[in-house]
Amino acid sequence: MFVQVRLLNGFREPLWYQTEVYKDILPGTVVKVPLRGLLVSAIIDKKSSIAPSGNFKIRDVASIESFPVDPCYWLFLQQISTYYFLDPFWFFKRIGSFLKQSEQDYIDNNGTSEQIVYSSPIALTQEQKSVSDAIVPHIINSSYFPALLYGVTASGKTEVYCALIEAALSHNKSALLLLPEVFLAVHFSRLLKQRYGKSYAIYSFHSAVSKQEKKDLWQALLHQKPSIIIGVHLPVTLPISNLGVIIVDEEHDVGYQEKKHPRMNSKEIAIMRAKMYNIPIVLGSATPSISSLYNVEKRGWYLFRLMKRFAGSFPKVELTLLSDGHTKTKRRSFWISTQLEQAIAQQLHKREQTILFINRRGFSFFTQCTTCKQSITCSQCSVTLTVHENNRLVCHYCGFESSVPSICPSCKNSDDSLVKRGIGTQQVATIVQKLFPTARIARIDMDSTVNKKKLVAKLKEIQNQEIDIIIGTQSITKGYHFPHVTLVGVIWADLNLHFPRYNATEVCLQQLIQVAGRAGRQRDGSRVIIQAMADHRIFSYMNEIDYHTFYYEENRIRSEVLYPPVIRLLEVMMRHTNDDIVEREAQDLASLLNAYNKRQDVYILGPAKPAVYKIKNINARMIYIKAPSMHMIEQLVKKVSEHTYQSSITCTPNPLS
DNA sequence: AGCACGCCGACT
DNA sequence: GTCGGCGTGCTC
């Protein structure tokens, strides 16, 4: 028996070996084979009874490597590989290298997670119990059951997850729990260990996990030990034979899509896996993605709602326009409306806490010349440089740093014509401190919290109510639980609303509702003040109860302009250092796709220059393909895949960010 | 991807 | 005369 293998050391060429001992070997099996003088790991790709032709001598397969038993695994990897235009062998390499890696230094927010009281299992509410009762039979009987758990913030989705995990483990099955960020995974893992640490095996598999824990998980997989597996991206592609349920928390979060190539989405993979393995999958969120709500409406997914808050009540949401001429002249700072200023004053008087949220996305501050209106841009990237503390200019794409020049580089005006525009946590802190000199202010963002000890200290101060106003970015919308917050102010709500992405409004609204949900988790009478430059339709859906209405409107718009979830979208990015080459090749690829495309319902858009078309001196072009199914797109891409280009090509199905 | 082989410069 | 720099090329 002859077998064609692929080496795990990265060597791309398939090699032939033979074996009589292991002649019943299946494709996808991990083996050890002799290569030159040593034994290396490889995976069986194909089998053949006829000797391959070629001038080389065929050696014997040395042994079969121990690898977790998972009968569906190879088929599953092949399916996701097709979907993401990858080589299925890549997944083995990835797992291998991940097991070898040691953990990185990670900001561990020790002290804040303990404040969440989950010490002993709490009896489920009627709402929670009916969800669990509907899903548990599918765990026991192993049947595909896609469920969307639409539960408002603080409605106790965690309790439902726990009930499902218990059901799986008590039937000797494993449970897979996915969270959109490492930080949240760490948080959840601690919560589960506190509750189930003595009764069940709990393993995490992400960048902040120790080498030993990864090894322990691998052993558990090898021995098919029922376990709770927690992670962000990696665990969903692990070989798990006895998987009973997959839970995807905060399913709307764009964090499930990997930031760099290959840009896989672990939520999508989780859905594919649940279907193939015939198990239930639960996607939970207070702000479900448009695509999941679409799946409920059109593709037979099951919807469960938790519309009651566990404690506290929903905050009152108010909108105020920053551009309003009347208040602008009267108020003391452009960035703090009269309404918000008064509300903060009341909070200070009542001795209750306030969160001020800045939803900046990478940039916040840039320079602009008052004479020529030009901004200082990075020499290697097509983006404006961001102003940081100590008058430093930083490129958020390549890390380039310099100081703010006194002369405008573009018009050479030396008369201090460069002014800083925009808003960041630092600025808000300064403004607010000026408005309320006695207020105790804490800033929480990635810049100011790289120091773990400082963060822990700050969180403790907040918890002990030694802080009146918390100013922060995205990081405060997730995970942290501030029970004493009764006012949330969003400084510039429409900042990202017009981001050039088809899902910009969806992402923006989800973020606003999530941050608003930080208010009044344990108390009634909370307020949320949204400041925006202009009114927008999404602000009328800010109330958590009205969120579902947003789906109908957003879905109607996407149907008209043809964007997911109504159709499927593939982003093809071409990159090359030479702008002329990438432009020519992108034009060539687009016309080739058009030439091969015979369907009326498949559209090829572009090539176009992306908003940030140059990063680290590498120029990019985008081509988008829209079609009724991803399969049609795969077919079309396959036809052009023989053509080679100097530019590197990255394909992202259903890009989210 | 690794690892051997090899061809040429620095140094005991 | 040897040690070792890393450029090229091969792996069933």
PDB file of N, CA, C and O in Angstrom, chain A residues 19 24 30 64 79 117 177 214 272 311 325 335 372 399 454 530 570 599 607 624 629:
ATOM      1  N   THR A  19       3.477   1.278   3.177  1.00  0.00           N
ATOM      2  CA  THR A  19       3.282   0.576   4.441  1.00  0.00           C
ATOM      3  C   THR A  19       2.435  -0.669   4.227  1.00  0.00           C
ATOM      4  O   THR A  19       1.467  -0.653   3.476  1.00  0.00           O
ATOM      5  N   ASP A  24      -4.487  -0.276   6.672  1.00  0.00           N
ATOM      6  CA  ASP A  24      -5.860   0.216   6.823  1.00  0.00           C
ATOM      7  C   ASP A  24      -5.912   1.689   7.247  1.00  0.00           C
ATOM      8  O   ASP A  24      -6.949   2.218   7.628  1.00  0.00           O
ATOM      9  N   VAL A  30      -2.096  11.068  11.483  1.00  0.00           N
ATOM     10  CA  VAL A  30      -0.768  11.629  11.698  1.00  0.00           C
ATOM     11  C   VAL A  30       0.223  10.474  11.861  1.00  0.00           C
ATOM     12  O   VAL A  30      -0.006   9.566  12.659  1.00  0.00           O
ATOM     13  N   ILE A  64       2.570   5.229  13.640  1.00  0.00           N
ATOM     14  CA  ILE A  64       1.408   6.113  13.709  1.00  0.00           C
ATOM     15  C   ILE A  64       1.530   6.921  14.981  1.00  0.00           C
ATOM     16  O   ILE A  64       1.790   6.367  16.051  1.00  0.00           O
ATOM     17  N   GLN A  79     -13.587  20.818   5.051  1.00  0.00           N
ATOM     18  CA  GLN A  79     -14.687  21.758   4.794  1.00  0.00           C
ATOM     19  C   GLN A  79     -14.287  23.200   5.099  1.00  0.00           C
ATOM     20  O   GLN A  79     -14.505  24.099   4.275  1.00  0.00           O
ATOM     21  N   VAL A 117     -20.548  37.543  41.691  1.00  0.00           N
ATOM     22  CA  VAL A 117     -20.883  36.473  42.630  1.00  0.00           C
ATOM     23  C   VAL A 117     -21.539  35.310  41.892  1.00  0.00           C
ATOM     24  O   VAL A 117     -22.670  35.401  41.433  1.00  0.00           O
ATOM     25  N   LEU A 177     -16.711  26.415  24.840  1.00  0.00           N
ATOM     26  CA  LEU A 177     -17.213  27.763  25.104  1.00  0.00           C
ATOM     27  C   LEU A 177     -16.300  28.776  24.437  1.00  0.00           C
ATOM     28  O   LEU A 177     -15.099  28.821  24.705  1.00  0.00           O
ATOM     29  N   LYS A 214      -1.952  23.802  28.258  1.00  0.00           N
ATOM     30  CA  LYS A 214      -2.162  23.355  26.872  1.00  0.00           C
ATOM     31  C   LYS A 214      -1.860  21.867  26.753  1.00  0.00           C
ATOM     32  O   LYS A 214      -2.599  21.123  26.113  1.00  0.00           O
ATOM     33  N   MET A 272     -20.420  25.599  11.467  1.00  0.00           N
ATOM     34  CA  MET A 272     -20.141  24.496  10.541  1.00  0.00           C
ATOM     35  C   MET A 272     -19.877  23.211  11.309  1.00  0.00           C
ATOM     36  O   MET A 272     -20.318  22.135  10.930  1.00  0.00           O
ATOM     37  N   ALA A 311     -31.215  41.885  37.870  1.00  0.00           N
ATOM     38  CA  ALA A 311     -31.332  42.877  38.941  1.00  0.00           C
ATOM     39  C   ALA A 311     -31.312  44.237  38.282  1.00  0.00           C
ATOM     40  O   ALA A 311     -30.916  44.362  37.134  1.00  0.00           O
ATOM     41  N   GLY A 325     -26.188  74.465  17.662  1.00  0.00           N
ATOM     42  CA  GLY A 325     -25.616  75.806  17.772  1.00  0.00           C
ATOM     43  C   GLY A 325     -25.933  76.523  19.073  1.00  0.00           C
ATOM     44  O   GLY A 325     -25.085  77.205  19.633  1.00  0.00           O
ATOM     45  N   TRP A 335     -16.999  69.305  23.899  1.00  0.00           N
ATOM     46  CA  TRP A 335     -17.168  67.854  23.989  1.00  0.00           C
ATOM     47  C   TRP A 335     -18.114  67.388  25.089  1.00  0.00           C
ATOM     48  O   TRP A 335     -18.432  66.215  25.185  1.00  0.00           O
ATOM     49  N   CYS A 372      -2.910  75.287   5.418  1.00  0.00           N
ATOM     50  CA  CYS A 372      -3.143  74.489   4.206  1.00  0.00           C
ATOM     51  C   CYS A 372      -4.150  73.354   4.422  1.00  0.00           C
ATOM     52  O   CYS A 372      -4.464  72.625   3.497  1.00  0.00           O
ATOM     53  N   GLY A 399       3.726  51.678  13.671  1.00  0.00           N
ATOM     54  CA  GLY A 399       4.445  51.992  14.901  1.00  0.00           C
ATOM     55  C   GLY A 399       5.440  53.129  14.784  1.00  0.00           C
ATOM     56  O   GLY A 399       6.106  53.479  15.754  1.00  0.00           O
ATOM     57  N   LYS A 454      -1.128  48.703  37.891  1.00  0.00           N
ATOM     58  CA  LYS A 454      -1.874  49.966  37.873  1.00  0.00           C
ATOM     59  C   LYS A 454      -3.346  49.709  37.593  1.00  0.00           C
ATOM     60  O   LYS A 454      -4.215  50.304  38.222  1.00  0.00           O
ATOM     61  N   ILE A 530     -26.306  60.002  25.153  1.00  0.00           N
ATOM     62  CA  ILE A 530     -25.574  59.764  23.918  1.00  0.00           C
ATOM     63  C   ILE A 530     -25.320  61.108  23.252  1.00  0.00           C
ATOM     64  O   ILE A 530     -26.274  61.815  22.916  1.00  0.00           O
ATOM     65  N   LEU A 570     -17.194  37.974  -0.619  1.00  0.00           N
ATOM     66  CA  LEU A 570     -15.784  37.606  -0.460  1.00  0.00           C
ATOM     67  C   LEU A 570     -14.929  38.826  -0.722  1.00  0.00           C
ATOM     68  O   LEU A 570     -15.106  39.510  -1.729  1.00  0.00           O
ATOM     69  N   ARG A 599     -22.596  33.987 -14.467  1.00  0.00           N
ATOM     70  CA  ARG A 599     -23.871  34.132 -13.768  1.00  0.00           C
ATOM     71  C   ARG A 599     -24.290  35.591 -13.638  1.00  0.00           C
ATOM     72  O   ARG A 599     -23.473  36.467 -13.389  1.00  0.00           O
ATOM     73  N   PRO A 607     -11.324  46.510  -9.187  1.00  0.00           N
ATOM     74  CA  PRO A 607     -10.565  46.774  -7.965  1.00  0.00           C
ATOM     75  C   PRO A 607     -10.691  48.214  -7.480  1.00  0.00           C
ATOM     76  O   PRO A 607     -10.897  49.119  -8.273  1.00  0.00           O
ATOM     77  N   TYR A 624     -14.206  42.792  -4.535  1.00  0.00           N
ATOM     78  CA  TYR A 624     -15.262  42.128  -3.777  1.00  0.00           C
ATOM     79  C   TYR A 624     -16.103  41.285  -4.719  1.00  0.00           C
ATOM     80  O   TYR A 624     -16.395  41.703  -5.844  1.00  0.00           O
ATOM     81  N   SER A 629     -24.476  32.297  -2.957  1.00  0.00           N
ATOM     82  CA  SER A 629     -23.887  31.317  -2.045  1.00  0.00           C
ATOM     83  C   SER A 629     -22.367  31.373  -2.100  1.00  0.00           C
ATOM     84  O   SER A 629     -21.795  31.766  -3.113  1.00  0.00           O
TER      85      SER A 629
END
